[in-house]
Short mmCIF file of C-alpha atoms and ligand atoms in Angstrom, two decimals:
data_model
loop_
_atom_site.label_atom_id
_atom_site.label_comp_id
_atom_site.label_asym_id
_atom_site.label_seq_id
_atom_site.Cartn_x
_atom_site.Cartn_y
_atom_site.Cartn_z
CA MET A 131 34.02 -58.43 58.67
CA GLY A 132 33.17 -55.07 59.33
CA LEU A 133 34.48 -53.88 55.83
CA THR A 134 32.43 -56.99 54.04
CA CYS A 135 29.55 -56.01 56.29
CA ASN A 136 30.02 -52.27 54.89
CA ILE A 137 29.72 -53.73 51.63
CA ALA A 138 26.78 -55.62 52.09
CA ASN A 139 25.07 -52.87 53.50
CA GLN A 140 25.62 -50.18 50.64
CA ARG A 141 24.64 -53.07 48.65
CA ILE A 142 21.11 -53.16 50.26
CA THR A 143 20.87 -49.68 50.68
CA PHE A 144 21.63 -49.62 46.18
CA ALA A 145 19.02 -52.07 45.81
CA ALA A 146 16.48 -50.16 47.76
CA GLN A 147 17.31 -47.22 46.13
CA PHE A 148 17.11 -48.95 42.67
CA ARG A 149 13.76 -49.97 43.66
CA TYR A 150 12.76 -46.74 44.69
CA MET A 151 13.80 -45.77 41.18
CA LEU A 152 12.26 -48.31 39.56
CA ASP A 153 8.82 -47.65 41.11
CA LYS A 154 8.78 -43.86 40.52
CA VAL A 155 9.66 -44.62 36.51
CA GLU A 156 6.24 -46.86 37.20
CA GLU A 157 4.79 -44.10 39.02
CA LEU A 158 5.11 -41.89 36.60
CA ILE A 159 4.46 -43.70 33.21
CA GLN A 160 0.82 -43.98 34.77
CA GLU A 161 0.86 -40.31 35.69
CA VAL A 162 1.96 -39.41 31.83
CA LYS A 163 -0.58 -41.69 30.63
CA SER A 164 -3.61 -39.47 32.60
CA LEU A 165 -2.14 -36.19 31.78
CA GLN A 166 -4.73 -33.65 30.61
CA ALA A 167 -4.06 -29.87 29.02
CA GLU A 168 -6.61 -27.33 28.53
CA SER A 169 -4.44 -25.17 26.67
CA ALA A 170 -1.55 -25.15 24.62
CA GLU A 171 0.36 -22.85 27.48
CA ILE A 172 -0.54 -26.11 29.98
CA ALA A 173 1.11 -28.19 27.45
CA GLU A 174 4.43 -26.53 27.23
CA ASN A 175 4.45 -26.60 30.99
CA LEU A 176 4.00 -30.34 31.10
CA ARG A 177 6.57 -30.88 28.49
CA ILE A 178 9.09 -28.34 30.42
CA LYS A 179 7.84 -30.59 33.53
CA TYR A 180 8.65 -34.06 32.10
CA LEU A 181 10.98 -33.69 29.14
CA GLY A 182 12.77 -30.34 29.64
CA GLN A 183 16.53 -30.17 30.57
CA LYS A 184 15.60 -30.17 33.94
CA GLY A 185 12.80 -32.44 33.81
CA LEU A 186 11.83 -35.78 35.54
CA VAL A 187 12.62 -38.17 32.68
CA LYS A 188 16.36 -36.51 32.35
CA GLY A 189 16.94 -36.57 36.14
CA LEU A 190 16.29 -40.26 36.00
CA PHE A 191 18.35 -40.87 33.17
CA ALA A 192 21.24 -39.10 34.96
CA GLU A 193 20.56 -41.60 37.95
CA PHE A 194 21.17 -44.74 35.53
CA ARG A 195 25.28 -44.80 36.52
CA ASN A 196 23.74 -45.93 40.18
CA VAL A 197 21.74 -48.41 38.94
CA PRO A 198 23.24 -51.94 39.68
CA HIS A 199 24.81 -53.34 36.85
CA GLU A 200 22.68 -56.30 36.77
CA SER A 201 19.66 -54.05 36.64
CA LYS A 202 20.63 -51.61 33.98
CA LYS A 203 18.85 -53.57 31.42
CA GLU A 204 15.40 -53.62 33.06
CA PHE A 205 15.92 -49.99 34.25
CA GLY A 206 16.85 -48.78 30.70
CA GLN A 207 14.08 -50.54 29.36
CA ARG A 208 11.05 -49.05 31.25
CA LEU A 209 12.99 -45.69 31.51
CA ASN A 210 12.46 -45.38 27.74
CA GLN A 211 9.46 -46.63 27.82
CA LEU A 212 8.73 -43.86 30.32
CA LYS A 213 10.34 -41.09 27.58
CA ASN A 214 8.68 -42.55 24.66
CA LEU A 215 5.21 -42.30 26.29
CA ALA A 216 5.82 -38.93 27.37
CA GLU A 217 6.81 -37.50 24.46
CA GLU A 218 4.13 -38.81 22.41
CA LYS A 219 1.42 -38.03 24.94
CA ILE A 220 2.72 -34.52 25.33
CA ALA A 221 2.95 -34.15 21.47
CA GLU A 222 -0.81 -35.11 21.44
CA LEU A 223 -2.00 -32.78 24.19
CA LYS A 224 -0.10 -29.92 22.13
CA SER A 225 -1.53 -30.79 18.85
CA LEU A 226 -4.95 -30.75 20.36
CA THR A 227 -4.45 -27.45 22.19
CA GLU A 228 -2.98 -25.59 19.65
CA ASN A 229 -5.73 -26.16 17.04
CA GLU A 230 -8.65 -25.44 19.78
CA SER A 231 -6.99 -22.03 20.60
CA GLY A 232 -6.00 -20.78 17.02
CA SER A 233 -9.47 -20.88 15.35
CA ALA A 234 -8.06 -19.22 12.39
CA GLN A 235 -5.45 -22.19 11.83
CA ASN A 236 -8.67 -24.81 12.44
CA GLU A 237 -10.38 -23.05 9.27
CA LEU A 238 -7.43 -23.12 7.28
CA ASN A 239 -7.58 -26.70 8.09
CA ASP A 240 -10.79 -27.39 6.75
CA LEU A 241 -10.90 -27.17 3.71
CA THR A 242 -14.45 -27.39 3.09
CA LEU A 243 -15.48 -24.33 4.90
CA PRO A 244 -16.73 -21.51 2.43
CA GLY A 245 -14.43 -18.82 1.56
CA VAL A 246 -14.06 -15.68 2.92
CA GLU A 247 -15.02 -13.34 0.77
CA VAL A 248 -12.37 -9.92 -0.33
CA PRO A 249 -14.66 -6.98 -0.87
CA VAL A 250 -12.76 -5.64 -4.32
CA GLY A 251 -13.00 -1.96 -5.72
CA SER A 252 -14.78 -1.68 -9.03
CA ARG A 253 -13.69 1.60 -11.42
CA HIS A 254 -16.18 4.00 -11.81
CA PRO A 255 -18.64 3.95 -14.97
CA LEU A 256 -17.10 7.35 -15.82
CA SER A 257 -13.56 6.56 -15.70
CA LEU A 258 -14.42 2.93 -17.47
CA VAL A 259 -16.32 4.78 -20.64
CA ARG A 260 -13.46 7.62 -20.66
CA GLN A 261 -10.47 4.57 -21.12
CA GLU A 262 -12.57 2.68 -23.52
CA ILE A 263 -13.01 5.76 -25.75
CA ILE A 264 -9.35 6.24 -25.11
CA ASP A 265 -8.03 2.83 -26.29
CA ILE A 266 -10.36 3.06 -29.74
CA PHE A 267 -8.50 6.48 -30.72
CA THR A 268 -5.12 5.59 -29.50
CA ARG A 269 -5.45 2.21 -31.47
CA ILE A 270 -5.42 4.46 -34.88
CA GLY A 271 -2.36 6.68 -33.52
CA PHE A 272 -4.24 9.14 -31.56
CA THR A 273 -2.27 10.85 -28.69
CA ILE A 274 -3.37 12.33 -25.27
CA SER A 275 -3.01 15.65 -24.23
CA GLU A 276 -4.20 17.75 -21.48
CA GLY A 277 -4.73 21.22 -20.65
CA PRO A 278 -5.20 23.38 -17.38
CA GLU A 279 -9.05 23.54 -15.93
CA VAL A 280 -8.56 26.58 -14.76
CA GLU A 281 -8.28 28.62 -18.18
CA ASP A 282 -7.82 32.08 -19.69
CA ASP A 283 -10.13 33.71 -22.09
CA TRP A 284 -8.02 33.42 -25.01
CA HIS A 285 -7.68 29.48 -24.87
CA ASN A 286 -10.92 28.98 -23.66
CA PHE A 287 -12.67 31.46 -26.22
CA THR A 288 -11.06 34.25 -28.18
CA ALA A 289 -8.56 31.29 -29.88
CA LEU A 290 -11.54 29.67 -30.36
CA ASN A 291 -13.33 31.94 -32.70
CA PHE A 292 -15.85 33.03 -30.14
CA PRO A 293 -17.30 36.70 -31.30
CA GLU A 294 -16.83 39.24 -28.50
CA GLU A 295 -20.25 39.37 -27.54
CA HIS A 296 -21.16 35.61 -28.09
CA PRO A 297 -23.73 34.20 -25.18
CA ALA A 298 -21.13 31.32 -24.38
CA ARG A 299 -19.24 33.62 -22.33
CA ASP A 300 -22.19 34.71 -20.35
CA MET A 301 -22.07 34.78 -16.90
CA GLN A 302 -24.42 32.22 -16.41
CA ASP A 303 -22.60 29.88 -18.54
CA THR A 304 -19.07 30.50 -17.04
CA PHE A 305 -17.63 30.33 -13.78
CA PHE A 306 -15.09 32.93 -13.42
CA VAL A 307 -12.19 33.11 -10.99
CA LYS A 308 -10.41 36.04 -9.86
CA ASN A 309 -6.56 36.09 -10.44
CA LYS A 310 -5.06 37.42 -6.76
CA PHE A 311 -1.82 38.27 -8.81
CA SER A 312 -2.74 40.30 -11.70
CA ASP A 313 -6.11 42.08 -13.72
CA GLU A 314 -6.21 39.24 -16.00
CA GLU A 315 -9.97 37.11 -15.66
CA LEU A 316 -9.69 33.67 -15.85
CA ALA A 317 -12.34 31.07 -16.14
CA LEU A 318 -12.99 27.61 -15.06
CA ARG A 319 -12.78 25.85 -18.80
CA THR A 320 -16.23 25.28 -20.05
CA HIS A 321 -15.05 22.73 -22.75
CA THR A 322 -11.91 20.67 -23.44
CA SER A 323 -11.96 22.39 -26.53
CA SER A 324 -9.09 24.89 -25.27
CA VAL A 325 -6.72 22.16 -24.97
CA GLN A 326 -6.93 22.10 -28.84
CA VAL A 327 -5.35 25.51 -28.78
CA ARG A 328 -2.71 24.69 -26.40
CA VAL A 329 -1.76 22.07 -28.64
CA MET A 330 -1.72 23.64 -31.99
CA GLU A 331 0.38 26.37 -30.39
CA SER A 332 2.81 23.90 -29.53
CA GLN A 333 3.29 21.41 -31.66
CA GLU A 334 4.00 21.27 -35.61
CA PRO A 335 1.18 19.44 -37.79
CA PRO A 336 0.83 16.99 -38.23
CA ILE A 337 -1.42 16.25 -35.17
CA ARG A 338 -3.54 13.76 -33.84
CA THR A 339 -4.83 13.80 -30.45
CA ILE A 340 -7.27 13.73 -27.79
CA SER A 341 -8.19 15.48 -24.51
CA PRO A 342 -10.13 13.97 -22.14
CA GLY A 343 -10.95 16.15 -19.03
CA ARG A 344 -12.91 18.07 -16.88
CA VAL A 345 -15.37 20.96 -17.47
CA PHE A 346 -17.16 23.36 -15.64
CA ARG A 347 -20.61 25.26 -16.59
CA ASN A 348 -22.67 27.71 -14.46
CA GLU A 349 -25.85 25.43 -14.57
CA ALA A 350 -28.40 23.97 -11.85
CA ILE A 351 -28.08 20.31 -10.90
CA SER A 352 -30.41 17.92 -12.38
CA ALA A 353 -30.86 14.55 -13.52
CA ARG A 354 -29.70 15.57 -17.10
CA ALA A 355 -27.20 18.47 -16.41
CA HIS A 356 -24.74 19.47 -13.69
CA CYS A 357 -22.03 22.41 -13.18
CA MET A 358 -19.20 19.84 -13.45
CA PHE A 359 -18.92 16.79 -16.07
CA HIS A 360 -16.51 15.37 -18.80
CA GLN A 361 -15.53 15.98 -22.18
CA ILE A 362 -13.10 14.25 -24.83
CA GLU A 363 -11.99 16.36 -27.43
CA GLY A 364 -10.65 15.20 -30.71
CA LEU A 365 -7.94 16.98 -32.82
CA TYR A 366 -6.56 16.18 -36.68
CA ILE A 367 -4.13 18.43 -38.75
CA ASP A 368 -2.63 17.39 -41.66
CA LYS A 369 -2.27 18.25 -45.38
CA ASP A 370 -5.17 17.47 -47.46
CA VAL A 371 -7.51 16.30 -44.43
CA SER A 372 -11.11 16.58 -45.53
CA PHE A 373 -14.63 16.13 -44.59
CA ALA A 374 -14.92 12.49 -45.85
CA ASP A 375 -11.64 11.96 -43.29
CA MET A 376 -13.70 13.38 -40.27
CA LYS A 377 -16.92 11.02 -41.22
CA GLN A 378 -14.87 7.65 -41.58
CA THR A 379 -12.83 8.35 -38.24
CA LEU A 380 -16.28 9.39 -36.53
CA LEU A 381 -17.97 5.82 -38.24
CA TYR A 382 -14.72 3.46 -36.72
CA PHE A 383 -15.21 5.46 -33.58
CA ALA A 384 -19.06 4.51 -33.35
CA GLN A 385 -18.54 1.16 -34.51
CA GLU A 386 -15.96 -0.02 -32.01
CA PHE A 387 -18.03 1.59 -29.33
CA PHE A 388 -21.49 0.65 -29.94
CA GLY A 389 -20.90 -2.34 -32.10
CA ALA A 390 -19.74 -3.14 -35.76
CA ASP A 391 -23.07 -2.57 -37.16
CA ALA A 392 -23.47 0.68 -35.82
CA LYS A 393 -24.54 3.57 -38.25
CA ILE A 394 -24.13 7.24 -37.87
CA ARG A 395 -25.69 10.63 -39.32
CA LEU A 396 -24.22 14.15 -39.68
CA ARG A 397 -26.74 17.04 -38.90
CA PRO A 398 -25.56 20.24 -39.96
CA SER A 399 -24.73 22.53 -36.87
CA TYR A 400 -22.73 25.61 -35.67
CA PHE A 401 -19.83 25.69 -33.46
CA PRO A 402 -17.61 29.05 -33.86
CA PHE A 403 -14.70 26.87 -34.06
CA THR A 404 -15.55 24.69 -36.80
CA GLU A 405 -16.64 25.09 -40.62
CA PRO A 406 -18.74 23.55 -41.63
CA SER A 407 -20.03 21.95 -38.58
CA ALA A 408 -22.39 19.37 -37.54
CA GLU A 409 -23.75 17.13 -34.85
CA VAL A 410 -23.14 13.23 -35.18
CA ASP A 411 -26.27 10.89 -34.22
CA VAL A 412 -25.76 7.16 -33.64
CA TRP A 413 -28.65 5.00 -34.68
CA TRP A 414 -30.20 3.66 -31.28
CA GLY A 415 -33.41 2.13 -32.09
CA LEU A 416 -37.30 2.77 -31.77
CA GLU A 417 -38.09 -0.62 -30.66
CA ASN A 418 -39.92 0.12 -26.94
CA GLU A 419 -40.96 3.37 -24.61
CA SER A 420 -37.84 3.66 -23.27
CA ASP A 421 -36.27 4.06 -27.21
CA TYR A 422 -38.95 6.59 -27.75
CA ARG A 423 -37.56 8.75 -24.79
CA ILE A 424 -33.98 8.51 -24.73
CA THR A 425 -34.00 9.29 -28.61
CA LYS A 426 -37.13 11.49 -28.51
CA GLY A 427 -38.75 9.40 -30.88
CA THR A 428 -36.22 9.72 -33.71
CA GLY A 429 -34.37 6.55 -32.90
CA TRP A 430 -31.15 8.63 -33.55
CA LEU A 431 -28.97 9.78 -30.45
CA GLU A 432 -26.77 12.42 -30.82
CA ILE A 433 -23.44 12.10 -29.40
CA MET A 434 -20.70 14.34 -30.09
CA GLY A 435 -20.50 17.76 -32.05
CA CYS A 436 -17.58 17.96 -34.77
CA GLY A 437 -16.43 19.67 -38.04
CA MET A 438 -13.95 21.22 -39.82
CA VAL A 439 -11.20 23.34 -37.68
CA ASP A 440 -12.36 27.06 -38.63
CA PRO A 441 -9.01 28.66 -40.74
CA ASN A 442 -9.30 31.58 -37.88
CA VAL A 443 -8.42 29.34 -35.45
CA LEU A 444 -5.70 27.46 -37.43
CA LYS A 445 -4.27 31.47 -38.11
CA ASN A 446 -5.28 31.76 -33.88
CA CYS A 447 -2.30 28.57 -33.58
CA ASN A 448 -0.09 29.97 -36.00
CA ILE A 449 -0.83 27.34 -38.42
CA ASP A 450 -1.17 28.29 -41.86
CA PRO A 451 -4.71 27.85 -43.54
CA GLU A 452 -3.21 27.44 -47.00
CA VAL A 453 -0.61 24.21 -46.30
CA TYR A 454 -3.03 22.69 -43.18
CA SER A 455 -6.37 21.59 -42.75
CA GLY A 456 -8.22 19.53 -40.17
CA TYR A 457 -11.15 18.22 -37.88
CA ALA A 458 -12.29 18.62 -34.49
CA PHE A 459 -14.60 16.87 -32.44
CA GLY A 460 -15.82 16.65 -28.77
CA MET A 461 -18.29 13.97 -26.55
CA GLY A 462 -19.61 13.95 -23.35
CA ILE A 463 -18.47 11.46 -21.25
CA GLU A 464 -21.18 11.19 -18.62
CA ARG A 465 -24.00 11.12 -22.08
CA ILE A 466 -22.40 8.42 -23.50
CA ALA A 467 -21.77 6.60 -20.45
CA MET A 468 -25.74 6.83 -19.24
CA ASN A 469 -26.64 5.53 -22.95
CA LYS A 470 -24.33 2.30 -22.35
CA TYR A 471 -25.27 1.66 -18.95
CA GLY A 472 -29.05 2.83 -19.10
CA ILE A 473 -28.64 5.38 -15.88
CA ASN A 474 -31.35 7.65 -15.99
CA ASP A 475 -29.87 10.38 -13.47
CA LEU A 476 -27.12 12.50 -13.88
CA ARG A 477 -26.39 13.05 -9.86
CA MET A 478 -25.65 9.31 -9.81
CA TYR A 479 -22.07 9.58 -10.91
CA PHE A 480 -21.21 11.66 -8.35
CA GLU A 481 -23.32 10.61 -5.23
CA ASN A 482 -20.66 8.25 -4.51
CA ASP A 483 -23.14 5.58 -3.37
CA VAL A 484 -21.82 2.08 -3.54
CA ARG A 485 -24.20 0.57 -4.39
CA PHE A 486 -24.32 1.89 -7.56
CA LEU A 487 -20.81 2.09 -8.08
CA ARG A 488 -20.62 -2.03 -7.27
CA GLN A 489 -22.48 -2.51 -10.12
CA PHE A 490 -19.59 -1.81 -12.49
CA SER A 491 -17.49 -4.24 -11.06
CA GLY A 492 -17.51 -6.60 -14.26
CA ALA A 493 -14.60 -3.79 -15.63
CA THR A 494 -13.37 -4.81 -19.09
CA HIS A 495 -10.17 -3.02 -18.29
N1 DAH B 252 -16.68 22.12 -27.16
C1 DAH B 252 -18.28 21.77 -27.79
C2 DAH B 252 -19.10 21.65 -26.20
O1 DAH B 252 -18.59 21.81 -25.38
C3 DAH B 252 -18.11 20.31 -28.58
C4 DAH B 252 -17.47 20.45 -29.79
C5 DAH B 252 -18.07 20.56 -30.84
C6 DAH B 252 -16.02 20.13 -29.62
C7 DAH B 252 -17.55 20.63 -32.04
C8 DAH B 252 -15.48 20.63 -31.19
C9 DAH B 252 -16.48 20.48 -32.26
O2 DAH B 252 -14.37 20.19 -31.25
O3 DAH B 252 -15.65 20.70 -33.67
O4 DAH B 252 -20.69 21.53 -26.65
#
């Protein structure tokens, strides 16, 4: 009897416990339905509380084996319902709170928002023009060569046939540099023609080269002059090179740079290192006031100096003038860029005002 009674008691206890657990599940279902989370962190804590390894739902599943056989089905169904509901609800809270706290992600999700402008650097107008000139000459077989900016008297003046008392050597034009280690007097090169000499001294003809670089002159800075500027030098040495070859090459350059219908003219001039020498003008036009100003009323714009390399210069560089001849030319990059872009003050190149520099972002290179 006692035993039966005990068993009966136990059954009653089981039944009560089962009711209690079922109530607990019902309670949790209601609780889960009304869950709220203000942040992703709170949502994650809710996930741990309900669905974690030691969470409430897992705990109820562990109790499953204690449920009387006949009630297992009912209990199992309700418990699964709770689990699914909790999973859905917490996933929903997570996605809401994560989107709200991560505003960057929010922006990414909204494809209709305007894009973020990324500032892009632009190339300096002098670099653009230098590169354009280099491209034009390298297309017809010219190489690029460079020389030092601190130069000796031989390469900057003497080898280029400057007479001893030539005014270009004057203190007013040249920045002299003291050499700490010897008595030799050095100077900041006043033109890139010095590179001609270095190339001829070190290479056998045929030579076709251009030399871009910085040059320095002791001049007051103004809208039209600066103590530092850029030049491109050209040199062509071979057998039977004529003045007509030079003229044709310079016409090719002008038409590539200024347009297919560009016209040039050569005016006689003087440079110690060329004979004969000329200055090259390109036809600019004379249609409005600014054309008058730029071309000083002639319609022609001076763009470079040129000439046949003086036999004395060839000799100074150990090239036999009886066998070889050649031409040379030199142009200022600032000057050409000023005309190309309509810049009227040279100082703008070096002030690094981004409002000025930004205008050249439509780079073609
Ligand atoms: N060196 C000259 C200058 O600085 C430019 C020049 C003229 C270079 C004639 C040349 C040339 O090679 O043949 O003004």
